[in-house]
Amino acid sequence: MSKPTPNEAALWDSTDTDRHALGPEELDGGILDEDQIKERIVDDLSRARTRTQVLTQALRDSELIRQHSQLMSPLVWDLAHIGNQEELWLLRDVGGREPILPETVDQLYDAFQHPRADRPALPLLDPASSRKYIGEVRTKVIDLLERTPLHGRRLTEGGFVFGMIAQHEQQHGETMLATHQLREGEPVLSAPPPPLAASGRLPAEVLVPGGPFTMGTSVHPWALDNERPAHQVMVDAFWLDTVPVSNADYQDFIADGGYQHRPWWDPAGWQHLQNVGLAAPLFWQHNGRDWLRRRFGRVEPIPADEPVMHVCWYEADAYARWAGKRLPTEPEWEKAARHDPVTGSSRQYPWGDADPTPERANLGQDHLQPAPVGAYQGGASPLGIHQLIGDVWEWTSSDFSGYPGFAAWPYREYSEVFFGPEYKVLRGGSFAADRVACRGTFRNWDYPIRRQIFSGFRCARDAAPGEG
Ligand SMILES: [Fe+2]
């Protein structure tokens, strides 16, 4: 990678007044020149599109049009919505170009105008028209990218809005994969199994020392508004589970009457348990002898050492109380994932600032399941905490809110309208999250009853006085 001129370096640093206090935070741990940023954008957009095609070409048109769950859009809606957002932000806003389709089409794909449950009744583009549309948008976007300077306008600074669109498509990739998981019918997806766990036992918990750390970022060029700005947070010493809670751990909770013992449950969670009959993670079934699960159309034994998945916040919270622990707060989770105790700086990922690789984390739908706990030695944090990135999203105890100094950008509907106590924050990404939409600062949020998402958790507990 060639070194940039000072001006090119400034491309990434224009809003960065606290860079040196924070440590380096650039894409892939290096400063890229404009051509390199554009190469990266093309790569990220292409990878997103390949995945979109895998997820939508696997099914017949009738299955793309059908709504597989009230919680999800028909896949054909996701397909054209991906292209519509790309057209609105890149071709029309950045490029000033005319609409490709009649403008009445835009409102069909506006997520805020039509709840998911209503989308099947809309006069949506059919699968063939959707594919043609998103292909046309993409061809024009690649042409636009070549002509667009990535400086001089905030929206395009450092390639931000192109990166935002790549992240958007990958976020829909994860949503579409969740739709595949909810779908009934023969399996249509396949992928190699994840790596095995390394031999040797890991300690159950790791002590994270107390003290300040830098949470959030003001310098990552593609960070979204809710990750900003960087700010100092004081975190008391605490113990964090070395790995996510496993299926075997969770079966112990069930066997110990976890779903029958009210004191372990948040009152609202207990009410929800009774209303819907919660008795095990979503997609689990008991055959009278063993627990089985349905995973992308296949029924299989539950792997004991895989992180538990498809649990809601209330289940995670109840498990933690049963275990004599609690869920980590969002600052605790991020400190564990980013804080380097040697330098005092915050990294992009537990292993440093370099991009995720298959040796570091289970991301990008490379595998269709989480990896066993302990499978990613190369992804451990300096303190020796494993699998914070990838595998399963991890519920935290925190409500979703803006950091001090938050400013909505580039639109309120990305995150600000969701701030409030009704949403809980999840961190770290899952096997279904792509690396472009996963980093130590990345924040996800959902209702505490949701479990069709690829959600798991790990537990924390306070350190005793004098422990850290
Ligand atoms: Fe969207």
Tab-separated table of C-alpha atoms and ligand atoms in Angstrom:
chain	number	residue	atom	x	y	z
A	1	MET	CA	0.000	0.000	0.000
A	2	SER	CA	1.583	3.283	-1.075
A	3	LYS	CA	1.755	6.112	1.400
A	4	PRO	CA	-0.593	8.993	0.713
A	5	THR	CA	0.408	12.584	0.301
A	6	PRO	CA	-0.513	14.841	3.231
A	7	ASN	CA	-3.563	16.026	1.292
A	8	GLU	CA	-4.761	12.499	0.754
A	9	ALA	CA	-4.236	11.747	4.403
A	10	ALA	CA	-6.369	14.787	5.180
A	11	LEU	CA	-9.117	13.190	3.158
A	12	TRP	CA	-9.638	10.807	6.021
A	13	ASP	CA	-8.836	13.231	8.772
A	14	SER	CA	-10.829	16.317	7.938
A	15	THR	CA	-13.161	16.044	10.919
A	16	ASP	CA	-10.567	14.456	13.120
A	17	THR	CA	-9.268	16.755	15.772
A	18	ASP	CA	-8.624	14.037	18.319
A	19	ARG	CA	-6.882	11.457	16.155
A	20	HIS	CA	-3.696	11.321	18.138
A	21	ALA	CA	-5.496	11.054	21.428
A	22	LEU	CA	-7.512	8.160	20.036
A	23	GLY	CA	-4.939	6.181	18.125
A	24	PRO	CA	-5.161	5.283	14.462
A	25	GLU	CA	-8.585	4.550	13.043
A	26	GLU	CA	-8.601	4.080	9.309
A	27	LEU	CA	-10.029	1.474	6.995
A	28	ASP	CA	-7.981	-1.707	7.314
A	29	GLY	CA	-5.545	-0.024	9.665
A	30	GLY	CA	-4.067	2.151	6.947
A	31	ILE	CA	-4.666	5.457	5.229
A	32	LEU	CA	-5.917	4.992	1.682
A	33	ASP	CA	-5.654	7.339	-1.252
A	34	GLU	CA	-8.702	8.151	-3.356
A	35	ASP	CA	-8.108	5.422	-5.937
A	36	GLN	CA	-7.691	2.870	-3.172
A	37	ILE	CA	-10.901	4.007	-1.521
A	38	LYS	CA	-12.717	3.610	-4.835
A	39	GLU	CA	-11.276	0.129	-5.289
A	40	ARG	CA	-12.521	-0.728	-1.871
A	41	ILE	CA	-15.989	0.654	-2.612
A	42	VAL	CA	-16.238	-1.434	-5.781
A	43	ASP	CA	-15.122	-4.514	-3.872
A	44	ASP	CA	-17.620	-3.940	-1.044
A	45	LEU	CA	-20.501	-3.204	-3.419
A	46	SER	CA	-19.687	-6.263	-5.537
A	47	ARG	CA	-19.500	-8.578	-2.537
A	48	ALA	CA	-22.873	-7.281	-1.332
A	49	ARG	CA	-24.438	-7.847	-4.739
A	50	THR	CA	-23.071	-11.380	-5.048
A	51	ARG	CA	-24.688	-12.184	-1.724
A	52	THR	CA	-27.998	-10.580	-2.712
A	53	GLN	CA	-27.980	-12.752	-5.816
A	54	VAL	CA	-27.216	-15.933	-3.849
A	55	LEU	CA	-30.099	-15.219	-1.488
A	56	THR	CA	-32.642	-14.386	-4.175
A	57	GLN	CA	-31.654	-16.766	-6.978
A	58	ALA	CA	-31.971	-19.712	-4.594
A	59	LEU	CA	-35.765	-19.435	-4.648
A	60	ARG	CA	-38.481	-19.591	-7.295
A	61	ASP	CA	-40.340	-16.363	-8.067
A	62	SER	CA	-43.372	-17.536	-6.103
A	63	GLU	CA	-41.189	-17.842	-3.002
A	64	LEU	CA	-39.666	-14.409	-3.550
A	65	ILE	CA	-43.123	-12.841	-3.677
A	66	ARG	CA	-44.532	-14.748	-0.708
A	67	GLN	CA	-44.267	-13.404	2.819
A	68	HIS	CA	-42.603	-16.140	4.877
A	69	SER	CA	-43.206	-14.396	8.196
A	70	GLN	CA	-45.184	-11.366	9.308
A	71	LEU	CA	-41.910	-10.136	10.785
A	72	MET	CA	-40.230	-9.944	7.403
A	73	SER	CA	-40.707	-8.386	3.981
A	74	PRO	CA	-41.226	-10.513	0.896
A	75	LEU	CA	-37.710	-11.010	-0.467
A	76	VAL	CA	-38.677	-9.262	-3.694
A	77	TRP	CA	-39.310	-6.103	-1.641
A	78	ASP	CA	-35.804	-6.241	-0.131
A	79	LEU	CA	-34.401	-6.780	-3.622
A	80	ALA	CA	-35.839	-3.638	-5.229
A	81	HIS	CA	-35.521	-1.597	-1.999
A	82	ILE	CA	-31.754	-2.218	-2.064
A	83	GLY	CA	-31.605	-0.757	-5.579
A	84	ASN	CA	-33.982	2.080	-4.776
A	85	GLN	CA	-31.912	3.283	-1.817
A	86	GLU	CA	-28.804	3.043	-3.984
A	87	GLU	CA	-30.482	5.109	-6.682
A	88	LEU	CA	-31.838	7.740	-4.273
A	89	TRP	CA	-28.579	8.321	-2.425
A	90	LEU	CA	-25.988	7.794	-5.126
A	91	LEU	CA	-27.494	8.464	-8.540
A	92	ARG	CA	-29.983	11.172	-7.611
A	93	ASP	CA	-28.368	12.889	-4.605
A	94	VAL	CA	-24.659	12.539	-5.395
A	95	GLY	CA	-25.027	12.339	-9.183
A	96	GLY	CA	-28.015	14.650	-9.712
A	97	ARG	CA	-29.462	12.183	-12.217
A	98	GLU	CA	-33.078	11.684	-13.287
A	99	PRO	CA	-35.139	8.820	-11.820
A	100	ILE	CA	-34.847	5.503	-13.679
A	101	LEU	CA	-38.460	4.533	-12.960
A	102	PRO	CA	-41.567	6.681	-12.357
A	103	GLU	CA	-41.115	8.443	-9.026
A	104	THR	CA	-44.262	6.762	-7.657
A	105	VAL	CA	-42.110	3.643	-7.341
A	106	ASP	CA	-40.002	5.291	-4.614
A	107	GLN	CA	-42.773	5.303	-2.025
A	108	LEU	CA	-43.369	1.542	-2.453
A	109	TYR	CA	-39.857	0.925	-1.184
A	110	ASP	CA	-39.865	3.501	1.608
A	111	ALA	CA	-39.569	1.427	4.775
A	112	PHE	CA	-41.257	4.151	6.832
A	113	GLN	CA	-44.367	4.336	4.656
A	114	HIS	CA	-45.195	0.639	4.728
A	115	PRO	CA	-44.688	-1.732	7.686
A	116	ARG	CA	-43.279	-5.126	6.745
A	117	ALA	CA	-46.605	-6.883	7.283
A	118	ASP	CA	-48.271	-4.653	4.643
A	119	ARG	CA	-45.641	-4.984	1.926
A	120	PRO	CA	-46.982	-8.120	0.159
A	121	ALA	CA	-50.144	-6.182	-0.799
A	122	LEU	CA	-48.199	-3.394	-2.535
A	123	PRO	CA	-47.936	-3.261	-6.349
A	124	LEU	CA	-44.252	-4.217	-6.173
A	125	LEU	CA	-41.940	-4.779	-9.121
A	126	ASP	CA	-41.867	-8.471	-10.006
A	127	PRO	CA	-38.605	-10.408	-9.543
A	128	ALA	CA	-37.414	-9.988	-13.144
A	129	SER	CA	-38.147	-6.237	-13.154
A	130	SER	CA	-36.496	-5.868	-9.745
A	131	ARG	CA	-33.334	-7.586	-10.984
A	132	LYS	CA	-33.237	-5.461	-14.122
A	133	TYR	CA	-33.733	-2.294	-12.055
A	134	ILE	CA	-31.025	-2.964	-9.487
A	135	GLY	CA	-28.614	-4.034	-12.231
A	136	GLU	CA	-29.201	-0.789	-14.113
A	137	VAL	CA	-28.698	1.246	-10.947
A	138	ARG	CA	-25.438	-0.540	-10.207
A	139	THR	CA	-24.009	-0.036	-13.695
A	140	LYS	CA	-24.685	3.694	-13.417
A	141	VAL	CA	-23.254	3.828	-9.896
A	142	ILE	CA	-19.933	2.364	-11.014
A	143	ASP	CA	-19.785	5.004	-13.746
A	144	LEU	CA	-20.682	7.727	-11.240
A	145	LEU	CA	-18.050	6.555	-8.770
A	146	GLU	CA	-15.315	6.962	-11.371
A	147	ARG	CA	-16.368	10.579	-11.958
A	148	THR	CA	-17.002	11.594	-8.354
A	149	PRO	CA	-14.289	13.212	-6.205
A	150	LEU	CA	-14.376	11.806	-2.685
A	151	HIS	CA	-13.725	15.141	-1.039
A	152	GLY	CA	-15.256	18.586	-0.926
A	153	ARG	CA	-18.737	17.469	0.097
A	154	ARG	CA	-19.545	15.854	3.420
A	155	LEU	CA	-21.753	13.136	1.941
A	156	THR	CA	-18.992	11.795	-0.290
A	157	GLU	CA	-16.035	12.572	2.005
A	158	GLY	CA	-13.854	9.499	2.222
A	159	GLY	CA	-16.485	7.624	0.195
A	160	PHE	CA	-18.948	7.744	3.108
A	161	VAL	CA	-22.229	7.509	1.213
A	162	PHE	CA	-20.931	4.724	-1.048
A	163	GLY	CA	-19.856	2.862	2.086
A	164	MET	CA	-23.251	3.534	3.646
A	165	ILE	CA	-24.965	1.939	0.650
A	166	ALA	CA	-22.670	-1.118	0.765
A	167	GLN	CA	-23.508	-1.469	4.459
A	168	HIS	CA	-27.211	-1.056	3.714
A	169	GLU	CA	-27.208	-3.847	1.145
A	170	GLN	CA	-25.319	-6.139	3.525
A	171	GLN	CA	-27.709	-5.320	6.360
A	172	HIS	CA	-30.520	-6.413	4.074
A	173	GLY	CA	-28.444	-9.497	3.241
A	174	GLU	CA	-28.579	-10.401	6.902
A	175	THR	CA	-32.298	-9.657	7.039
A	176	MET	CA	-32.902	-11.784	3.944
A	177	LEU	CA	-30.919	-14.614	5.517
A	178	ALA	CA	-33.194	-14.376	8.558
A	179	THR	CA	-36.144	-14.686	6.172
A	180	HIS	CA	-34.555	-17.845	4.748
A	181	GLN	CA	-34.280	-19.209	8.290
A	182	LEU	CA	-37.972	-18.486	8.940
A	183	ARG	CA	-39.039	-19.999	5.627
A	184	GLU	CA	-40.600	-23.470	5.693
A	185	GLY	CA	-39.557	-25.915	2.994
A	186	GLU	CA	-36.660	-27.774	1.488
A	187	PRO	CA	-33.137	-26.435	2.134
A	188	VAL	CA	-31.817	-24.207	-0.644
A	189	LEU	CA	-28.671	-22.741	0.915
A	190	SER	CA	-25.401	-24.465	1.696
A	191	ALA	CA	-21.963	-23.481	2.984
A	192	PRO	CA	-18.928	-25.248	4.439
A	193	PRO	CA	-18.971	-25.859	8.206
A	194	PRO	CA	-17.162	-23.369	10.440
A	195	PRO	CA	-13.728	-24.175	11.866
A	196	LEU	CA	-13.384	-26.401	14.923
A	197	ALA	CA	-12.473	-25.069	18.327
A	198	ALA	CA	-8.760	-25.085	19.119
A	199	SER	CA	-7.694	-27.581	21.757
A	200	GLY	CA	-7.024	-26.354	25.271
A	201	ARG	CA	-9.410	-24.889	27.770
A	202	LEU	CA	-10.006	-21.186	28.043
A	203	PRO	CA	-10.658	-19.537	31.405
A	204	ALA	CA	-14.385	-19.043	32.037
A	205	GLU	CA	-14.044	-15.307	32.612
A	206	VAL	CA	-11.593	-12.478	32.021
A	207	LEU	CA	-11.098	-9.461	34.290
A	208	VAL	CA	-11.423	-6.155	32.452
A	209	PRO	CA	-9.651	-3.498	34.535
A	210	GLY	CA	-11.477	-0.367	35.576
A	211	GLY	CA	-10.728	3.070	34.146
A	212	PRO	CA	-11.574	5.299	31.210
A	213	PHE	CA	-11.634	4.275	27.568
A	214	THR	CA	-12.590	5.897	24.282
A	215	MET	CA	-16.043	4.738	23.158
A	216	GLY	CA	-17.385	5.382	19.671
A	217	THR	CA	-15.443	7.000	16.854
A	218	SER	CA	-15.008	10.399	15.279
A	219	VAL	CA	-12.542	9.213	12.671
A	220	HIS	CA	-13.739	6.014	10.966
A	221	PRO	CA	-14.804	7.398	7.578
A	222	TRP	CA	-17.695	4.958	7.137
A	223	ALA	CA	-18.961	4.862	10.735
A	224	LEU	CA	-22.668	5.604	10.940
A	225	ASP	CA	-24.115	8.444	12.974
A	226	ASN	CA	-24.967	6.412	16.091
A	227	GLU	CA	-21.303	5.314	16.433
A	228	ARG	CA	-20.245	8.958	16.698
A	229	PRO	CA	-18.678	10.926	18.294
A	230	ALA	CA	-15.748	9.404	20.189
A	231	HIS	CA	-16.039	10.140	23.889
A	232	GLN	CA	-14.402	9.084	27.118
A	233	VAL	CA	-16.333	6.676	29.323
A	234	MET	CA	-15.358	5.473	32.788
A	235	VAL	CA	-15.988	1.765	33.283
A	236	ASP	CA	-15.538	0.047	36.629
A	237	ALA	CA	-13.605	-3.230	36.705
A	238	PHE	CA	-15.753	-6.199	35.737
A	239	TRP	CA	-15.525	-9.854	34.766
A	240	LEU	CA	-16.701	-10.871	31.296
A	241	ASP	CA	-17.289	-14.394	29.992
A	242	THR	CA	-14.368	-15.385	27.754
A	243	VAL	CA	-16.753	-16.785	25.125
A	244	PRO	CA	-20.472	-16.487	24.352
A	245	VAL	CA	-22.908	-18.677	26.300
A	246	SER	CA	-23.037	-22.058	24.542
A	247	ASN	CA	-25.943	-24.329	23.679
A	248	ALA	CA	-24.772	-26.742	26.400
A	249	ASP	CA	-24.769	-23.928	28.966
A	250	TYR	CA	-28.225	-22.894	27.860
A	251	GLN	CA	-29.560	-26.465	28.054
A	252	ASP	CA	-28.423	-26.507	31.702
A	253	PHE	CA	-30.561	-23.417	32.275
A	254	ILE	CA	-33.575	-25.101	30.660
A	255	ALA	CA	-32.995	-28.340	32.600
A	256	ASP	CA	-32.784	-26.363	35.832
A	257	GLY	CA	-36.274	-24.969	35.269
A	258	GLY	CA	-35.115	-21.742	33.696
A	259	TYR	CA	-38.414	-21.120	31.953
A	260	GLN	CA	-40.469	-21.977	35.061
A	261	HIS	CA	-38.766	-19.875	37.749
A	262	ARG	CA	-40.257	-16.405	37.805
A	263	PRO	CA	-37.596	-14.672	39.971
A	264	TRP	CA	-35.014	-15.095	37.218
A	265	TRP	CA	-37.130	-13.102	34.768
A	266	ASP	CA	-37.646	-9.426	34.218
A	267	PRO	CA	-41.379	-8.839	34.977
A	268	ALA	CA	-42.107	-7.844	31.363
A	269	GLY	CA	-40.169	-10.894	30.181
A	270	TRP	CA	-42.141	-13.202	32.455
A	271	GLN	CA	-45.369	-11.749	31.073
A	272	HIS	CA	-44.098	-12.277	27.533
A	273	LEU	CA	-43.031	-15.854	28.349
A	274	GLN	CA	-46.564	-16.629	29.488
A	275	ASN	CA	-48.244	-14.828	26.603
A	276	VAL	CA	-46.382	-16.658	23.842
A	277	GLY	CA	-45.327	-19.844	25.659
A	278	LEU	CA	-41.545	-19.418	25.579
A	279	ALA	CA	-39.831	-22.706	26.504
A	280	ALA	CA	-36.602	-22.823	24.465
A	281	PRO	CA	-34.754	-20.759	21.846
A	282	LEU	CA	-36.594	-20.183	18.580
A	283	PHE	CA	-36.254	-23.071	16.095
A	284	TRP	CA	-35.514	-25.590	18.882
A	285	GLN	CA	-37.656	-28.692	19.315
A	286	HIS	CA	-37.475	-31.624	21.729
A	287	ASN	CA	-37.955	-35.151	20.441
A	288	GLY	CA	-38.541	-36.655	23.902
A	289	ARG	CA	-34.875	-37.426	24.360
A	290	ASP	CA	-32.748	-34.677	22.812
A	291	TRP	CA	-32.992	-31.073	21.726
A	292	LEU	CA	-32.934	-30.569	17.958
A	293	ARG	CA	-33.031	-27.415	15.873
A	294	ARG	CA	-34.156	-26.429	12.419
A	295	ARG	CA	-31.457	-24.514	10.554
A	296	PHE	CA	-32.163	-23.292	7.009
A	297	GLY	CA	-34.558	-26.163	6.393
A	298	ARG	CA	-32.501	-28.937	8.004
A	299	VAL	CA	-33.380	-30.521	11.359
A	300	GLU	CA	-30.234	-31.492	13.238
A	301	PRO	CA	-28.870	-32.184	16.727
A	302	ILE	CA	-27.880	-29.035	18.559
A	303	PRO	CA	-24.073	-28.655	18.705
A	304	ALA	CA	-23.189	-28.396	22.394
A	305	ASP	CA	-20.264	-26.008	22.018
A	306	GLU	CA	-21.790	-23.508	19.589
A	307	PRO	CA	-22.971	-20.147	20.947
A	308	VAL	CA	-26.692	-20.262	21.709
A	309	MET	CA	-28.674	-18.334	19.100
A	310	HIS	CA	-32.199	-17.062	18.458
A	311	VAL	CA	-32.773	-16.008	22.040
A	312	CYS	CA	-34.537	-12.773	22.912
A	313	TRP	CA	-33.216	-10.189	25.365
A	314	TYR	CA	-35.542	-11.466	28.079
A	315	GLU	CA	-34.147	-14.998	27.742
A	316	ALA	CA	-30.569	-13.709	27.865
A	317	ASP	CA	-31.372	-11.559	30.895
A	318	ALA	CA	-33.038	-14.480	32.713
A	319	TYR	CA	-30.131	-16.829	31.962
A	320	ALA	CA	-27.673	-14.286	33.341
A	321	ARG	CA	-29.648	-13.960	36.565
A	322	TRP	CA	-29.819	-17.773	36.871
A	323	ALA	CA	-26.037	-17.884	36.430
A	324	GLY	CA	-25.559	-15.305	39.212
A	325	LYS	CA	-24.410	-12.733	36.660
A	326	ARG	CA	-25.862	-10.028	34.422
A	327	LEU	CA	-25.620	-8.857	30.831
A	328	PRO	CA	-22.752	-6.464	30.105
A	329	THR	CA	-23.588	-2.819	29.546
A	330	GLU	CA	-22.822	-1.438	26.113
A	331	PRO	CA	-19.747	0.502	27.358
A	332	GLU	CA	-18.465	-2.668	29.067
A	333	TRP	CA	-18.891	-4.667	25.867
A	334	GLU	CA	-17.120	-2.047	23.763
A	335	LYS	CA	-14.290	-1.636	26.246
A	336	ALA	CA	-13.740	-5.401	26.205
A	337	ALA	CA	-13.743	-5.378	22.399
A	338	ARG	CA	-11.589	-2.304	21.732
A	339	HIS	CA	-9.487	-1.221	24.681
A	340	ASP	CA	-5.784	-1.919	24.464
A	341	PRO	CA	-4.519	-1.903	28.052
A	342	VAL	CA	-0.902	-1.422	26.912
A	343	THR	CA	-1.386	1.760	24.894
A	344	GLY	CA	-4.667	2.932	26.406
A	345	SER	CA	-6.103	3.459	22.916
A	346	SER	CA	-9.233	1.984	21.369
A	347	ARG	CA	-8.861	-0.355	18.404
A	348	GLN	CA	-11.283	-0.990	15.571
A	349	TYR	CA	-11.520	-4.682	16.449
A	350	PRO	CA	-10.416	-6.894	19.359
A	351	TRP	CA	-7.307	-8.002	17.433
A	352	GLY	CA	-6.278	-4.528	16.254
A	353	ASP	CA	-7.119	-2.235	13.360
A	354	ALA	CA	-6.695	-4.636	10.426
A	355	ASP	CA	-9.786	-5.877	8.604
A	356	PRO	CA	-11.554	-9.088	9.631
A	357	THR	CA	-10.321	-12.234	7.882
A	358	PRO	CA	-11.617	-15.832	7.950
A	359	GLU	CA	-8.935	-16.571	10.585
A	360	ARG	CA	-10.166	-13.812	12.892
A	361	ALA	CA	-13.947	-13.960	12.820
A	362	ASN	CA	-16.974	-15.796	11.478
A	363	LEU	CA	-18.636	-13.167	9.293
A	364	GLY	CA	-20.188	-12.703	5.874
A	365	GLN	CA	-22.293	-15.855	5.632
A	366	ASP	CA	-19.120	-17.827	4.865
A	367	HIS	CA	-20.696	-20.472	7.116
A	368	LEU	CA	-24.383	-20.858	7.821
A	369	GLN	CA	-23.975	-21.090	11.575
A	370	PRO	CA	-21.852	-19.811	14.452
A	371	ALA	CA	-18.512	-21.532	15.090
A	372	PRO	CA	-17.832	-23.471	18.301
A	373	VAL	CA	-16.628	-21.338	21.178
A	374	GLY	CA	-12.834	-21.042	21.063
A	375	ALA	CA	-12.642	-21.442	17.261
A	376	TYR	CA	-11.021	-18.074	16.564
A	377	GLN	CA	-7.765	-17.781	18.467
A	378	GLY	CA	-6.696	-15.137	15.944
A	379	GLY	CA	-9.629	-12.929	16.882
A	380	ALA	CA	-9.019	-12.677	20.620
A	381	SER	CA	-8.691	-9.324	22.374
A	382	PRO	CA	-5.466	-8.289	24.181
A	383	LEU	CA	-7.045	-9.483	27.437
A	384	GLY	CA	-7.909	-12.853	25.881
A	385	ILE	CA	-11.638	-12.463	25.251
A	386	HIS	CA	-12.849	-14.490	22.266
A	387	GLN	CA	-15.442	-14.178	19.505
A	388	LEU	CA	-16.625	-10.678	20.308
A	389	ILE	CA	-16.838	-10.100	16.559
A	390	GLY	CA	-18.927	-12.454	14.420
A	391	ASP	CA	-20.781	-15.695	15.237
A	392	VAL	CA	-23.766	-14.199	17.128
A	393	TRP	CA	-24.946	-10.678	17.918
A	394	GLU	CA	-24.595	-10.179	21.663
A	395	TRP	CA	-27.378	-8.604	23.680
A	396	THR	CA	-26.259	-5.902	26.096
A	397	SER	CA	-28.225	-4.531	29.041
A	398	SER	CA	-28.298	-1.052	27.477
A	399	ASP	CA	-31.134	0.843	25.840
A	400	PHE	CA	-30.427	2.385	22.437
A	401	SER	CA	-29.551	6.081	22.678
A	402	GLY	CA	-27.313	8.719	21.145
A	403	TYR	CA	-23.840	9.388	22.474
A	404	PRO	CA	-23.064	12.800	23.995
A	405	GLY	CA	-22.834	15.188	21.040
A	406	PHE	CA	-24.821	12.890	18.714
A	407	ALA	CA	-25.994	14.502	15.487
A	408	ALA	CA	-28.230	12.662	13.023
A	409	TRP	CA	-26.454	12.126	9.702
A	410	PRO	CA	-27.325	11.880	6.889
A	411	TYR	CA	-30.948	11.182	7.840
A	412	ARG	CA	-32.844	10.934	11.129
A	413	GLU	CA	-34.488	7.677	10.166
A	414	TYR	CA	-31.240	5.709	10.214
A	415	SER	CA	-31.074	5.689	13.998
A	416	GLU	CA	-32.365	8.723	15.876
A	417	VAL	CA	-36.038	7.815	15.518
A	418	PHE	CA	-35.282	4.506	17.290
A	419	PHE	CA	-33.600	6.017	20.356
A	420	GLY	CA	-35.417	5.177	23.562
A	421	PRO	CA	-36.004	2.503	26.183
A	422	GLU	CA	-38.033	0.195	23.941
A	423	TYR	CA	-34.938	-1.013	22.070
A	424	LYS	CA	-31.947	-2.927	23.455
A	425	VAL	CA	-28.495	-2.746	21.880
A	426	LEU	CA	-26.737	-5.759	20.364
A	427	ARG	CA	-23.029	-5.762	19.536
A	428	GLY	CA	-20.374	-7.569	17.583
A	429	GLY	CA	-22.123	-8.857	14.460
A	430	SER	CA	-23.063	-12.409	13.604
A	431	PHE	CA	-21.987	-15.019	11.057
A	432	ALA	CA	-24.594	-13.330	8.853
A	433	ALA	CA	-23.097	-9.822	9.137
A	434	ASP	CA	-20.607	-8.736	6.510
A	435	ARG	CA	-17.323	-7.152	7.513
A	436	VAL	CA	-18.291	-3.834	5.901
A	437	ALA	CA	-21.113	-3.549	8.459
A	438	CYS	CA	-19.266	-4.887	11.491
A	439	ARG	CA	-16.634	-3.247	13.698
A	440	GLY	CA	-15.957	-2.613	17.364
A	441	THR	CA	-18.066	0.550	17.330
A	442	PHE	CA	-20.986	-0.819	15.278
A	443	ARG	CA	-24.358	-0.772	17.063
A	444	ASN	CA	-27.435	-2.873	16.330
A	445	TRP	CA	-30.747	-2.613	18.170
A	446	ASP	CA	-34.015	-4.479	18.433
A	447	TYR	CA	-37.028	-5.071	20.625
A	448	PRO	CA	-36.315	-7.256	23.685
A	449	ILE	CA	-38.820	-9.885	22.432
A	450	ARG	CA	-37.139	-10.405	19.052
A	451	ARG	CA	-35.370	-13.692	18.344
A	452	GLN	CA	-35.582	-14.340	14.617
A	453	ILE	CA	-32.332	-12.370	14.501
A	454	PHE	CA	-28.985	-14.153	14.920
A	455	SER	CA	-28.755	-13.185	18.568
A	456	GLY	CA	-26.868	-14.694	21.487
A	457	PHE	CA	-25.083	-13.227	24.491
A	458	ARG	CA	-22.355	-13.524	27.088
A	459	CYS	CA	-22.531	-12.644	30.784
A	460	ALA	CA	-20.689	-10.179	33.002
A	461	ARG	CA	-20.390	-9.547	36.718
A	462	ASP	CA	-18.971	-6.805	38.911
A	463	ALA	CA	-15.389	-7.189	40.111
A	464	ALA	CA	-14.901	-7.249	43.859
A	465	PRO	CA	-13.126	-4.267	45.460
A	466	GLY	CA	-9.404	-4.624	44.839
A	467	GLU	CA	-9.803	-7.005	41.885
A	468	GLY	CA	-9.162	-4.495	39.154
B	1	FE	FE	-33.324	-0.612	4.131
